[in-house]
Tab-separated table of C-alpha atoms in Angstrom:
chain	number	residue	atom	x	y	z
A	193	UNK	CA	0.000	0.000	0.000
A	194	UNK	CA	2.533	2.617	0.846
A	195	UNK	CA	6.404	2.767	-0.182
A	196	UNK	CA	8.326	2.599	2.988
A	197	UNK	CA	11.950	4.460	3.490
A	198	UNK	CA	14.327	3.888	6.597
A	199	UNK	CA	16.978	5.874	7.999
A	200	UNK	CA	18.878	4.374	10.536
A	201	UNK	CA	19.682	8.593	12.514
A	202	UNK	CA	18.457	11.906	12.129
A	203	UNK	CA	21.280	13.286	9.659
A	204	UNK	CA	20.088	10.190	7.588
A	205	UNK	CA	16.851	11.219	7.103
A	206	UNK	CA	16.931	14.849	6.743
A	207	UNK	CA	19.473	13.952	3.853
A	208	UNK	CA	17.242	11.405	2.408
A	209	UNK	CA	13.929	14.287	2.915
A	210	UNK	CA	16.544	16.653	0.679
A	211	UNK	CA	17.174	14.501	-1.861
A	212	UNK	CA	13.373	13.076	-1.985
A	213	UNK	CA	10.668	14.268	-0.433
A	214	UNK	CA	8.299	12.047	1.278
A	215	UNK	CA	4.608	12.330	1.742
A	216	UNK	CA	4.990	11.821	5.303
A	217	UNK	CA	7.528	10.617	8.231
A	218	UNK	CA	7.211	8.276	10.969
A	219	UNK	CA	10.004	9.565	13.414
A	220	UNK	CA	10.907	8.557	17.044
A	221	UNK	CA	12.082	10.651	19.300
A	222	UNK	CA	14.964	9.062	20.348
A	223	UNK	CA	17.843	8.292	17.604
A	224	UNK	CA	21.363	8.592	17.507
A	225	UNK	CA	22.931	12.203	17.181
A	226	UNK	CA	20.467	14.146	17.501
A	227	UNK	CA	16.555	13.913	18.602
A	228	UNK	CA	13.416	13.487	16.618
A	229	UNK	CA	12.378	16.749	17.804
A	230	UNK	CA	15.610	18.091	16.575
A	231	UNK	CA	14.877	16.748	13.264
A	232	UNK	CA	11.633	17.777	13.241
A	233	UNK	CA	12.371	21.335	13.980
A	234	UNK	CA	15.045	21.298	11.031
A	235	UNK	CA	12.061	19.495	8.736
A	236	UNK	CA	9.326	22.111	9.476
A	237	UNK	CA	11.694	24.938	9.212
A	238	UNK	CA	12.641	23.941	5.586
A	239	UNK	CA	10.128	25.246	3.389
A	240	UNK	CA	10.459	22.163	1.168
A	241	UNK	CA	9.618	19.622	4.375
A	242	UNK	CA	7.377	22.434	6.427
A	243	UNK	CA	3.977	20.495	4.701
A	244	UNK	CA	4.778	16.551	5.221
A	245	UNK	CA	3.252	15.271	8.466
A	246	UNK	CA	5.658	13.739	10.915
A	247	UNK	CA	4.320	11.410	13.376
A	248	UNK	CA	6.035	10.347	16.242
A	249	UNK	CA	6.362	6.822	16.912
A	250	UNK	CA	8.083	6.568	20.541
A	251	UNK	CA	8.416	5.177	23.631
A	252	UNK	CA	8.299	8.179	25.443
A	253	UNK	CA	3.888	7.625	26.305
A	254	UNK	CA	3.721	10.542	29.205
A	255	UNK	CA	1.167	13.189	28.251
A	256	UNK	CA	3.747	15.340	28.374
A	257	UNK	CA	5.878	13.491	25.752
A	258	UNK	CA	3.177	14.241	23.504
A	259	UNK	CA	2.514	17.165	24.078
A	260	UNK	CA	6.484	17.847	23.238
A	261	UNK	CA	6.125	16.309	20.199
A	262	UNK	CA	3.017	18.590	19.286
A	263	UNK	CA	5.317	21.657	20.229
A	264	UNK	CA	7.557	20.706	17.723
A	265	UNK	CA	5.507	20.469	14.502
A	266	UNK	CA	4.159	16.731	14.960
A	267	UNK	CA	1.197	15.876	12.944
A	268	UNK	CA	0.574	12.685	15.420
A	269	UNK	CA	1.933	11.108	18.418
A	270	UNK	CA	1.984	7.378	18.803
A	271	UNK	CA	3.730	5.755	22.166
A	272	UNK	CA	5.056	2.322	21.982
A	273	UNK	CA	4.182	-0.588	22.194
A	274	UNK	CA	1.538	0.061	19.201
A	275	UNK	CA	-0.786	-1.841	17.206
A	276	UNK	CA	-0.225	-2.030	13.562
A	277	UNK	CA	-4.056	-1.412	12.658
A	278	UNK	CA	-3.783	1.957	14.636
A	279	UNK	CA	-0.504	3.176	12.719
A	280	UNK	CA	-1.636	2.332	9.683
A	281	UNK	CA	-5.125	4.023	10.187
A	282	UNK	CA	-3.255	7.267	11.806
A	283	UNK	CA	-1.361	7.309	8.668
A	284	UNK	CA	-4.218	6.845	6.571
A	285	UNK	CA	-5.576	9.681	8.097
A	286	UNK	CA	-2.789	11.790	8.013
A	287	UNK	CA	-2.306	11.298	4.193
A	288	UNK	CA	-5.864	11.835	3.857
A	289	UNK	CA	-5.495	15.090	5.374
A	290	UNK	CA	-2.407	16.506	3.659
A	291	UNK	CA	-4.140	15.197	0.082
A	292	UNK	CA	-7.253	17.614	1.301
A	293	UNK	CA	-4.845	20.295	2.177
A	294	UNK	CA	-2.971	20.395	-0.943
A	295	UNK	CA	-6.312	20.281	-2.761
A	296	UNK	CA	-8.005	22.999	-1.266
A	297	UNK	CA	-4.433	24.751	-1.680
A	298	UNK	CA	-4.928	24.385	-5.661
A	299	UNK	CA	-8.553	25.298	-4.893
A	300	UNK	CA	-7.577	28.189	-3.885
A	301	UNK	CA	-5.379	29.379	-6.132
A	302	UNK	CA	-7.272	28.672	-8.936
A	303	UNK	CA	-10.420	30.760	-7.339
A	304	UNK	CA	-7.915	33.369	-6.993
A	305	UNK	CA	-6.539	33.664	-10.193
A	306	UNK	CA	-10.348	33.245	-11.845
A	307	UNK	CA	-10.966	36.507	-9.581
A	308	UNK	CA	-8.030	38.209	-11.125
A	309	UNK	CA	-9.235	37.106	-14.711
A	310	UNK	CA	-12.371	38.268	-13.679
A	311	UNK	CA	-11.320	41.813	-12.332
A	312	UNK	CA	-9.100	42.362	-15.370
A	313	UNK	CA	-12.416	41.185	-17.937
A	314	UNK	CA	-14.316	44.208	-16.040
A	315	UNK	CA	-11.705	46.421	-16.073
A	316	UNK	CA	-11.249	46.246	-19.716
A	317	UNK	CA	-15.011	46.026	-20.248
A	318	UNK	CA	-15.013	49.426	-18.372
A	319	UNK	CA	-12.215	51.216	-20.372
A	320	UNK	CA	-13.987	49.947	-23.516
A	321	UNK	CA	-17.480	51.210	-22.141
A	322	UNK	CA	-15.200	54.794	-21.304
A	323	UNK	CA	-13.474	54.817	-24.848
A	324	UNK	CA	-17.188	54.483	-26.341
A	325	UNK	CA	-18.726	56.918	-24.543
A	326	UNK	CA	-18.419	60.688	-26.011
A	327	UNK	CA	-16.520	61.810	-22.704
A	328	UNK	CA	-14.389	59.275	-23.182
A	329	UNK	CA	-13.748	59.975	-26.113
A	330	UNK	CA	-12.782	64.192	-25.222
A	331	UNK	CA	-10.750	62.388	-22.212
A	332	UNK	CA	-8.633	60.533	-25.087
A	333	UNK	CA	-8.375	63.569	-27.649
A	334	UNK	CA	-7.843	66.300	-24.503
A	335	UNK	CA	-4.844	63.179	-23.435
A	336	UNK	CA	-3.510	63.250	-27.030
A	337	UNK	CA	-3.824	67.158	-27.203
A	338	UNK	CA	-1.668	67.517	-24.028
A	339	UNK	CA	1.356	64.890	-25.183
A	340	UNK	CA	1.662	66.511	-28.483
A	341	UNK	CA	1.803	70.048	-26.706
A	342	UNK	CA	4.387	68.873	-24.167
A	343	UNK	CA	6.273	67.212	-27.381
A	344	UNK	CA	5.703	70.978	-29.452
A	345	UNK	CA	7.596	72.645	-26.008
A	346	UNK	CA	10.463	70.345	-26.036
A	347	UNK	CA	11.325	70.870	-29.828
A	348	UNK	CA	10.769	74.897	-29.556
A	349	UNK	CA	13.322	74.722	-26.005
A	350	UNK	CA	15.749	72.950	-27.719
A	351	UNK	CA	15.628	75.239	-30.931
A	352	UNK	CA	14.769	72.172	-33.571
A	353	UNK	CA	11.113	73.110	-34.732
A	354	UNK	CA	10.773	72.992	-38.697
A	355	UNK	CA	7.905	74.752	-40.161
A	356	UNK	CA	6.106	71.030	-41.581
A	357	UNK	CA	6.750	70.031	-37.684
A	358	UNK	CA	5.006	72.890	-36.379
A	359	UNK	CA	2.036	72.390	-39.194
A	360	UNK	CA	1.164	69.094	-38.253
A	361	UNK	CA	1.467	69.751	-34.430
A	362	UNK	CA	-1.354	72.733	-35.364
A	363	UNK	CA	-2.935	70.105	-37.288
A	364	UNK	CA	-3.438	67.513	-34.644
A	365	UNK	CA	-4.145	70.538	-32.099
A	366	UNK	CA	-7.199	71.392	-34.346
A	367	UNK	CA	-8.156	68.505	-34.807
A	368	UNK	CA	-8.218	67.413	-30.566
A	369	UNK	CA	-9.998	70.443	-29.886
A	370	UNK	CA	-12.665	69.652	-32.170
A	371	UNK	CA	-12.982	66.142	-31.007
A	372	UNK	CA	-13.346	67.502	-27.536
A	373	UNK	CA	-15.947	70.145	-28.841
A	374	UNK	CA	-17.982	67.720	-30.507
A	375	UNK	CA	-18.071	64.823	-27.414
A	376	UNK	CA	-18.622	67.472	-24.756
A	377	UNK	CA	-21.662	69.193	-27.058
């Protein structure tokens, strides 16, 4: 049913977790070199690890073993001796859960980005609904008015106006300021 990993210490598994990440990790608190909770502090602090479910598997049973192991980022917390049927229905459980989670995740994302889609489709709709009506229209011509005026300055500041230039800068002028006329009327 499920393909099963071992590492024999902590530095074993957190290089096996970086080389492939697992969907979830039955840990026990005590191992050699350093503790399960110190892995499991180094595992949810890795934004790679942070989402698999750890579950500790110990012989530490006190209340407040467990509630250690909950401190540290443990999805579960199951004292030895155990019964196989209970692992393997915790673990059920817990894969159960992170498959909802990373559903809902995509869920979400995908709600979110139809949103966006959805607030860009209006906002075009309205600037097509503005560049239809006739004050839109005056908006646009007064706009295109204004940038060819600002263009006219620079080229009479820096002494490089030519008579066609200056024509068809009067032209367009004109031809704005009727536009604007006629939509405002």
């Amino acid at each position: 049913e499920c393909e099963v990993s071992m590492a024999t210490s902590g530095a074993e598994a957190l290089a096996f977790c970086a080389q492939q990440l697992p969907d979830l990790i039955l840990l026990d608190v005590l191992m050699p070199e350093m503790s399960g909770y110190e892995v499991c502090d180094r595992l949810k602090a890795d934004p790679r690890t942070r989402s698999v479910p750890v579950i500790f598997v110990t012989v530490q049973g006190e209340p407040a073993d467990e509630a250690e192991g909950f401190a540290h980022g443990a999805a579960d917390y199951i004292p030895k001796p155990f019964v196989d049927v209970v692992v393997q229905a915790r673990v059920r459980t817990q894969l159960a859960l992170k498959q909802a989670s990373e559903s809902f995740a995509r869920s979400q994302i995908e709600l979110f980005q139809r949103d966006k889609l959805a607030s860009v489709g209006r906002t075009i709709a309205d600037i097509a609904q503005e560049l239809s009506s006739p004050l839109g229209n005056a908006l646009i011509s007064a706009c295109t008015l204004q940038d060819d005026l600002a263009q006219m300055n620079l080229l009479l500041q820096s002494g490089q106006v030519k008579r066609q230039e200056l024509e068809r800068h009067l032209r367009v002028g004109e031809e704005s300021v009727g536009l604007v006329l006629s939509n405002l009327q």
